[in-house]
Coordinates of C-alpha atoms and ligand atoms in Angstrom, one line a residue:
X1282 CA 114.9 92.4 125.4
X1283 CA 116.8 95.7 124.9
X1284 CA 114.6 98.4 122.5
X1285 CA 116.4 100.5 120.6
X1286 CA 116.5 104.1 120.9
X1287 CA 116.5 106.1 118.1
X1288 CA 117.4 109.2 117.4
X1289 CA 115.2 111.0 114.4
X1290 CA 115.5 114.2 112.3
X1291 CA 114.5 117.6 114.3
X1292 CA 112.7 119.6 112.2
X1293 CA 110.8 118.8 109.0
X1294 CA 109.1 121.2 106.8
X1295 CA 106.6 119.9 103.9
X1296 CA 104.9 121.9 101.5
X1297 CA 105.0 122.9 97.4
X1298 CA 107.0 125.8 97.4
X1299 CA 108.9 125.5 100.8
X1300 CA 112.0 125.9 99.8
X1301 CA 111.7 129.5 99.7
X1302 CA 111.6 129.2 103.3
X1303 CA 115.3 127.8 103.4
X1304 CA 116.7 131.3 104.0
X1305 CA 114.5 132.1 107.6
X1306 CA 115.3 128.5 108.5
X1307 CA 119.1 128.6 108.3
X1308 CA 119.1 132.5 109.6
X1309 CA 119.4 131.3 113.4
X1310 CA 121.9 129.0 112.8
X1311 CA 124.3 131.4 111.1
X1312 CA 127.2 132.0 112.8
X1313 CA 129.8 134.8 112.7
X1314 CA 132.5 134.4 109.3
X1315 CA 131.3 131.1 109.5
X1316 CA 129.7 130.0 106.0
X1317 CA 127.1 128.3 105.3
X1318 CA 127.9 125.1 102.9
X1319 CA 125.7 124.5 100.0
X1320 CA 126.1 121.1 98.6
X1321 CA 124.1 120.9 95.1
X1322 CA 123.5 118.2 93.2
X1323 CA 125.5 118.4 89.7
X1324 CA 122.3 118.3 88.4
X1325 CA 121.4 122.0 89.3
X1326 CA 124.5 123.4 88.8
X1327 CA 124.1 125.4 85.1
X1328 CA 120.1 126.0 86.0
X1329 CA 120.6 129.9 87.1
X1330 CA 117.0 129.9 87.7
X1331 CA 117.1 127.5 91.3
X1332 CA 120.4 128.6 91.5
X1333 CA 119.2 132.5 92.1
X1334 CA 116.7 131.1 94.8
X1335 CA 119.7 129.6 96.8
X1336 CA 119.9 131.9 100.3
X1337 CA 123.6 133.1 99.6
X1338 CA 125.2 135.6 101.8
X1339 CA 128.6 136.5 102.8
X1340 CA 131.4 134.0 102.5
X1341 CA 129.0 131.4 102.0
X1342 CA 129.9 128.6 99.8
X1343 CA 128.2 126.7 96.9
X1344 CA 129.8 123.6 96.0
X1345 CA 129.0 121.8 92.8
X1346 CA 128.3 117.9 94.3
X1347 CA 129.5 116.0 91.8
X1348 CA 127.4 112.6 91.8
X1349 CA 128.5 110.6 88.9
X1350 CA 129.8 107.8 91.7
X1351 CA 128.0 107.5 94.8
X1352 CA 129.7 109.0 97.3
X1353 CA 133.1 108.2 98.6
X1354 CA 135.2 108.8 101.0
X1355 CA 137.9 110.3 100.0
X1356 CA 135.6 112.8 98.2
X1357 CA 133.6 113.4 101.6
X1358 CA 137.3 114.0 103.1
X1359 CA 138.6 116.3 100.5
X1360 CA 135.5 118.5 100.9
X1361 CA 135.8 118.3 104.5
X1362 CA 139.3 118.8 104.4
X1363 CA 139.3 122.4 102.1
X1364 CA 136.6 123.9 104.3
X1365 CA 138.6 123.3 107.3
X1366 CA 141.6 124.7 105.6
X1367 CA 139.8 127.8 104.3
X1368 CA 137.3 128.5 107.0
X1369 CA 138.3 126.8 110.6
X1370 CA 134.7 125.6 110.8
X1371 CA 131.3 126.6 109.0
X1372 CA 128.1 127.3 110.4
X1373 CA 126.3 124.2 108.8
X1374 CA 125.9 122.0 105.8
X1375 CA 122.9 121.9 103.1
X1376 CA 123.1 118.8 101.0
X1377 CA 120.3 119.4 97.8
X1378 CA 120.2 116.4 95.6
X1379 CA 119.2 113.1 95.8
X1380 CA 120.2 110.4 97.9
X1381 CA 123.9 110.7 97.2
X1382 CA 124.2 114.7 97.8
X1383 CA 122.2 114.2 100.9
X1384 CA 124.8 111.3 102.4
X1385 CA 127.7 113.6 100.8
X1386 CA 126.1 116.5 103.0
X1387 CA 125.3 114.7 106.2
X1388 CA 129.1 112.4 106.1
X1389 CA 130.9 116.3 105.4
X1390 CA 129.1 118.0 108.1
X1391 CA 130.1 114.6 110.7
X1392 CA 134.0 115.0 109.4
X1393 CA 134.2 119.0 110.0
X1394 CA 133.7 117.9 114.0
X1395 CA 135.2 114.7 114.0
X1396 CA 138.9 113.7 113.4
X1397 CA 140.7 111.7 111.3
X1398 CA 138.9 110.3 107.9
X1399 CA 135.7 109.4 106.9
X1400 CA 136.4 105.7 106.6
X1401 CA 137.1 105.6 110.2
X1402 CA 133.7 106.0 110.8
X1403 CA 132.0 103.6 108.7
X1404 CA 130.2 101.2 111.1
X1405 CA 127.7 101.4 113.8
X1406 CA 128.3 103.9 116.2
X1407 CA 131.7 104.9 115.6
X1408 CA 131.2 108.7 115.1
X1409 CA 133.0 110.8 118.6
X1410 CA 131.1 114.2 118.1
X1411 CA 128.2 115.9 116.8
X1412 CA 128.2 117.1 113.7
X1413 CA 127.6 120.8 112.3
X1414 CA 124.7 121.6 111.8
X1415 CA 122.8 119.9 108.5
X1416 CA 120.1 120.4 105.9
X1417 CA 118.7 117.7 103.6
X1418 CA 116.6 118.9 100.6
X1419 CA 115.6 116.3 98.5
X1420 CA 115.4 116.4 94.6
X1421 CA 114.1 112.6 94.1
X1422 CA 112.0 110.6 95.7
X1423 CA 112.7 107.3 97.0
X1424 CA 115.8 106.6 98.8
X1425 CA 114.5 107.4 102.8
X1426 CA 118.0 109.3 103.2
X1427 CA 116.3 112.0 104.2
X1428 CA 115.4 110.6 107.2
X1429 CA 118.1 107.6 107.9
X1430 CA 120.5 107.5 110.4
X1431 CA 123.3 106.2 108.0
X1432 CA 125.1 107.7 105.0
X1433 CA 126.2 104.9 102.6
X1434 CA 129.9 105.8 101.7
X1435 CA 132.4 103.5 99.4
X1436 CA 135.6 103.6 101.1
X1437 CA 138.8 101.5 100.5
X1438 CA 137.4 98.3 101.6
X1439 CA 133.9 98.5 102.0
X1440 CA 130.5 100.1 101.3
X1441 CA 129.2 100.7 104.3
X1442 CA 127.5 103.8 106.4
X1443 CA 128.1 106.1 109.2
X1444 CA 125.5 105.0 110.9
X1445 CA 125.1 106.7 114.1
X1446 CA 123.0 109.2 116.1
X1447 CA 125.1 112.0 114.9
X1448 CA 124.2 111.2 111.8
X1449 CA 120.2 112.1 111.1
X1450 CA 120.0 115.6 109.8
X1451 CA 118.8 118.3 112.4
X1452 CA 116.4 119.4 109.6
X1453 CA 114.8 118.2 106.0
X1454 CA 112.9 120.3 103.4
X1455 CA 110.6 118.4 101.5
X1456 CA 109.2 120.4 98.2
X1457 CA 107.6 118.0 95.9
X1458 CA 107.8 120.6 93.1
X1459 CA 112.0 120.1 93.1
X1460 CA 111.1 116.9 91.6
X1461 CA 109.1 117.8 89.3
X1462 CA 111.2 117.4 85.7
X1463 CA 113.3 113.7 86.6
X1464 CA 113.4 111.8 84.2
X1465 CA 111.2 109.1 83.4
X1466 CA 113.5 106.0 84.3
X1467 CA 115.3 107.7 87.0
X1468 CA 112.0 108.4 89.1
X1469 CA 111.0 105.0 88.5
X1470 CA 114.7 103.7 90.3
X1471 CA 114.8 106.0 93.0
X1472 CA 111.1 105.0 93.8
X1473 CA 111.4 101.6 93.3
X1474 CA 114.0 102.0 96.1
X1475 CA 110.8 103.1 98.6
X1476 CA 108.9 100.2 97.2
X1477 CA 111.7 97.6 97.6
X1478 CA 112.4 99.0 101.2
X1479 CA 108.5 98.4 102.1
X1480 CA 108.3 94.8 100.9
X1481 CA 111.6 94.0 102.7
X1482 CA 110.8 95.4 105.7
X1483 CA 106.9 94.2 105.7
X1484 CA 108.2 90.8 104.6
X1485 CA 110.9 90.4 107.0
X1486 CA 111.7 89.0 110.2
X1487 CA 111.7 92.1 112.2
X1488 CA 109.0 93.5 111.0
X1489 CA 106.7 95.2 114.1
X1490 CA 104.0 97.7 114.3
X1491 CA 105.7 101.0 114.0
X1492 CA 107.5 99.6 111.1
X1493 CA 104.6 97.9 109.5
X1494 CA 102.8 101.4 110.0
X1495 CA 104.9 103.2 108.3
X1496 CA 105.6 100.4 105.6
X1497 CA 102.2 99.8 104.4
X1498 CA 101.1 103.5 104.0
X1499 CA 104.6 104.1 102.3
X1500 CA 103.8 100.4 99.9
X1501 CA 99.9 101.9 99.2
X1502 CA 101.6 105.3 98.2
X1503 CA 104.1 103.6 95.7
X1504 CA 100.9 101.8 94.0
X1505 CA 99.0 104.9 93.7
X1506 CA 101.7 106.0 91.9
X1507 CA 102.9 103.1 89.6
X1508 CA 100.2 101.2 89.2
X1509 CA 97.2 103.5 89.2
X1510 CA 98.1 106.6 87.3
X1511 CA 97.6 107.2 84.0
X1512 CA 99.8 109.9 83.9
X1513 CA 102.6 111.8 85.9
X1514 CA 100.8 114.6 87.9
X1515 CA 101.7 116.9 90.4
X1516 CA 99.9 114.8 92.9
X1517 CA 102.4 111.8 92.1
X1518 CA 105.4 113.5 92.9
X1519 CA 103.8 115.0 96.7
X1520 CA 102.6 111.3 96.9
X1521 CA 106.3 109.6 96.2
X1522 CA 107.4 112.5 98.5
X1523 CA 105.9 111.2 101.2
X1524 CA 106.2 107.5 100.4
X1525 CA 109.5 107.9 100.5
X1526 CA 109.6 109.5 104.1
X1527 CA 107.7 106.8 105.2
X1528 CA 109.7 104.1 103.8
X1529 CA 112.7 105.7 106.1
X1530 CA 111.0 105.6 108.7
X1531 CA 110.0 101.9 108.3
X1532 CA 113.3 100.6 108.0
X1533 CA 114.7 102.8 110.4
X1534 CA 112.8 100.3 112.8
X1535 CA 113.2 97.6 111.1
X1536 CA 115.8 96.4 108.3
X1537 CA 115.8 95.7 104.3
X1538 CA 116.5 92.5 102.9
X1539 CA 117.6 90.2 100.2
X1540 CA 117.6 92.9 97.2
X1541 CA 119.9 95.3 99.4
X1542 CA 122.2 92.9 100.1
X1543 CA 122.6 91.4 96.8
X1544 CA 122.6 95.1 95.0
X1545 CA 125.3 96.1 97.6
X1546 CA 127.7 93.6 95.6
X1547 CA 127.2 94.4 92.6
X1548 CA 127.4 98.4 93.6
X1549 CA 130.6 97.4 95.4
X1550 CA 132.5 96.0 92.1
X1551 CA 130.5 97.2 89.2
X1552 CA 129.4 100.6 90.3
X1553 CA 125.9 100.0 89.8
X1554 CA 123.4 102.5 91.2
X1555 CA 121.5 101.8 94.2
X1556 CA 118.3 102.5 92.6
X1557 CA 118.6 100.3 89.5
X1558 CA 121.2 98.1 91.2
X1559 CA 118.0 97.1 93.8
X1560 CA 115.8 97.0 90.3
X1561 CA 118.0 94.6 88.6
X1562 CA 118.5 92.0 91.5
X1563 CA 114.7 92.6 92.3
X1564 CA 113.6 91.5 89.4
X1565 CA 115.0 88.0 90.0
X1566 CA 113.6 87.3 93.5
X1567 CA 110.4 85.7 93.1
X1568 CA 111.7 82.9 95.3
X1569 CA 111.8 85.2 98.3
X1570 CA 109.4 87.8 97.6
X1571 CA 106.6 86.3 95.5
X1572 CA 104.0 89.1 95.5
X1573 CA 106.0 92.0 95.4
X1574 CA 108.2 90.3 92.7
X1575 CA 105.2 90.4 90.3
X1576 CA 103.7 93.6 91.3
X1577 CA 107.1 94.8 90.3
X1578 CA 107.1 93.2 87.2
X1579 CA 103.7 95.0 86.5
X1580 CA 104.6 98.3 87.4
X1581 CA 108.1 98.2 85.2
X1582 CA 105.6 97.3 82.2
X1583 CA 103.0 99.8 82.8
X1584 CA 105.7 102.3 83.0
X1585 CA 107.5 101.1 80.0
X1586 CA 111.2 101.2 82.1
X1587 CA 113.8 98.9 80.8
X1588 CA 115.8 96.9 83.4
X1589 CA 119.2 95.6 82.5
X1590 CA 119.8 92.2 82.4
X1591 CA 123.2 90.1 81.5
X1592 CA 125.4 92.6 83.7
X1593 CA 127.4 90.3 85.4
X1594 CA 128.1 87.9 82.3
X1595 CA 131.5 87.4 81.5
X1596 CA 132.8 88.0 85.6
X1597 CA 135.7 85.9 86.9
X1598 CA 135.3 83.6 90.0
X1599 CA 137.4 86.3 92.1
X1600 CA 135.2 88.8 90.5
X1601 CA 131.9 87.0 91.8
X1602 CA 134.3 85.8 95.1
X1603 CA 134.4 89.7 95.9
X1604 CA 130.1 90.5 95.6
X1605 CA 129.7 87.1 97.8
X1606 CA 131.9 88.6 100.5
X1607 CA 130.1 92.4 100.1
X1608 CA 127.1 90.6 99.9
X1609 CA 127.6 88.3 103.0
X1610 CA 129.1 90.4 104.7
X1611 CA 125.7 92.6 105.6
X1612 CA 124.6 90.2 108.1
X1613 CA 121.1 92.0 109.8
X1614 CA 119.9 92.5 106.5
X1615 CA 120.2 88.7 105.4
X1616 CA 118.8 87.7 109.2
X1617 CA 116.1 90.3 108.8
X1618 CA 115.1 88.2 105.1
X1619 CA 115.6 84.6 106.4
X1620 CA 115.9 84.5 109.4
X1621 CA 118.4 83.8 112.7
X1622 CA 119.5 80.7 110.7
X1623 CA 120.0 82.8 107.3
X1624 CA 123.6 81.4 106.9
X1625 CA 122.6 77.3 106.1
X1626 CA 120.1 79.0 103.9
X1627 CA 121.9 81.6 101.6
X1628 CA 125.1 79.6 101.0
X1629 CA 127.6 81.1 98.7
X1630 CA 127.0 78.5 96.4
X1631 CA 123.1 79.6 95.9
X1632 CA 124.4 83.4 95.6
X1633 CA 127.0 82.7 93.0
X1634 CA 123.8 81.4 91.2
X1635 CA 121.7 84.3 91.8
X1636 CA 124.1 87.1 91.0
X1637 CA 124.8 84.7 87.7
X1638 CA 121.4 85.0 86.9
X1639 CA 121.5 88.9 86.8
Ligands
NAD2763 P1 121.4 109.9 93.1 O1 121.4 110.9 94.2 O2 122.6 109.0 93.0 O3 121.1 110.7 91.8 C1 120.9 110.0 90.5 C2 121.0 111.0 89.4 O4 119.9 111.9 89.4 C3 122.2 111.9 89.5 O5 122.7 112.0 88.2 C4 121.6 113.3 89.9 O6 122.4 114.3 89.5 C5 120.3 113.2 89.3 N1 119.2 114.1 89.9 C6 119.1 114.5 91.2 N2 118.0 115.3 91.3 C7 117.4 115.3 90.1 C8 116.2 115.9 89.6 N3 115.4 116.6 90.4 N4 115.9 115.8 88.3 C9 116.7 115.0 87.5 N5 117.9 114.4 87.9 C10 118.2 114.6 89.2 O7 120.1 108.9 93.2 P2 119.2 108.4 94.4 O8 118.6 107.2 93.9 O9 118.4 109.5 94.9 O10 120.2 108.1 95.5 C11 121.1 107.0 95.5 C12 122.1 107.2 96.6 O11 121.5 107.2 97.8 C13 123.2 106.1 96.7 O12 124.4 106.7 96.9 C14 122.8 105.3 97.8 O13 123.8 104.6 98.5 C15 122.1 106.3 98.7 N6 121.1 105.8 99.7 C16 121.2 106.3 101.0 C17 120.4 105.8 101.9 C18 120.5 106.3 103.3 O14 119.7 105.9 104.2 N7 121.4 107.2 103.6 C19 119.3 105.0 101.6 C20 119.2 104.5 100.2 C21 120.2 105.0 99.3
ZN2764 ZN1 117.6 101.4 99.4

């Protein structure tokens, strides 16, 4: 048996308040006339107060991510392409946001030392050269991109990441008090993204110790935190901080399951969002994850979230044809939820019925 070898973020730095540290971070890595790229989430962009704590100087550059679809490619390639135009190179590239600015920031910085387009790289291990140096600062809690070794990019036939050792950033800043004002239903999709990561990778296949390790402290974190509190407190958000660090680091080891897989369809044709995408299929899955099913069910009542239901009502065969084949088409995650023989079990037949059912 082969082990694989992975490669993990450099530098981490966790603390309320350590974001004012960005500027001594990124000062060795400063290059000459080469700027430093500041990828902020949309979110940010009219609050002059964060903005004004931003480490600008010289030609660096601020670019307003705009995150209203998950990433894409073509977006990660016309970014790439006008700092290359304008600047030759740049001396790195710091993605603040959630999960989407992050993979915007880490698939830019791969393209401005790799050629080509970014859909050339989606796959395993298709990226030639290391990237520029990259940041990633997260603003929610939940999705493990801080710590992944992929960036989930739509492209023109598929939604699939770079995944690759180029790809995990050389540094993250993790400062619970960014997340402090999300609102109520988005924290609760972005951290039911950590949740659903734990019980897919405790409860699959290739679940080992490192993974469970990190998986059950990440699974205890999310409880603490929607099942236990009777209010949001600053202690919440440090705690979904780091259950959502954890959860990366769990599947980096091991994989995610049914809920990914099916949400990945649905992402692919509707545009749903990967946090409440993973809620809305979730929700339906008692059949393969009983406990976590339920618990889930309790924690979207105590924290009086809505979940869609009915959104793929009214779909054509082709329209379902085309999730199937997304769906389908993510093989490890389906072996990691049933197992080697996965295929005989989750027939298209029984995934039509599912993805009816949502
Ligand atoms: P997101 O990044 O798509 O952001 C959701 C919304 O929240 C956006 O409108 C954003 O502007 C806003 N927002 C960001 N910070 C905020 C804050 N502090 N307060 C209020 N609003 C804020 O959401 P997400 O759930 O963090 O990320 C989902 C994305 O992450 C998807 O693109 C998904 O594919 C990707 N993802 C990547 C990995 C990986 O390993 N690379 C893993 C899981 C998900
Ligand atoms: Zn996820």
């Amino acid at each position: 048996m082969k082990f694989r070898n992975f490669k993990m973020v450099d530098y981490v730095v966790y603390g309320r308040g350590c974001f004012s540290q960005l500027d001594e971070i990124i000062a060795p890595h400063r290059k000459e006339d080469a700027p430093m790229v500041f990828l902020l989430d949309h979110y940010f962009i009219d609050n002059t107060a964060f903005k004004a704590r931003i480490p600008l100087m010289g030609n660096d550059v601020l670019i307003d991510a705009d995150v209203t679809h998950e990433p894409k490619t073509t977006y990660v390639d016309k970014i790439a392409n006008g700092l290359k135009e304008k600047y030759g190179t740049v001396s790195g590239v710091i993605g603040i946001g959630g999960g989407s600015a992050m993979d915007l920031a880490k698939a830019v910085a791969i393209m401005m030392n790799n050629p080509g387009q970014a859909h050339d790289y989606q796959g395993w291990d298709l990226v030639k050269n290391k990237s520029v140096y990259k940041i990633g600062i997260p603003t929610l809690s939940g999705t493990g991109a801080e710590v992944s070794r992929t960036t989930v990019l739509t492209g023109p036939t598929k939604k699939l990441g770079m995944n690759s050792d180029f790809t995990p950033f050389d540094q993250i800043v993790l400062d619970p008090e960014l997340t402090k004002d999300i609102p109520r239903n988005q924290r609760f999709y972005t951290g039911m993204d950590c949740y659903i990561h734990c019980i897919e990778s405790l409860q699959g296949t290739f679940i080992n110790a490192f993974s469970r390790s990190y998986g059950e402290k990440a699974l205890e974190l999310c409880q603490e935190v929607f099942l236990n509190k009777k209010a949001w407190d600053t202690e919440s958000d440090e705690q979904l901080m780091m259950a959502s660090y954890a959860g990366g680091m769990s599947i980096a080891y091991s994989q995610v399951g049914v809920a990914h897989a099916v949400s990945y369809g649905l992402s692919y044709l509707l545009g749903t969002k990967h946090g409440i995408g993973n809620c809305i299929v979730f929700n339906h899955l008692e059949e393969y994850y009983p406990e976590g099913v339920k618990e889930f069910h309790k924690m979207v009542e105590q924290n009086g979230i809505d979940i869609p239901v009915g959104i793929t009502k009214g779909l054509t065969d082709e329209q379902f044809d085309t999730m199937i084949n997304v769906s389908l088409g993510m093989a490890p995650l389906w072996e990691n939820a049933l197992g080697k023989n996965w295929e005989s079990i989750m027939t298209r037949e029984k995934l039509r019925a599912l993805y009816e059912r949502l």
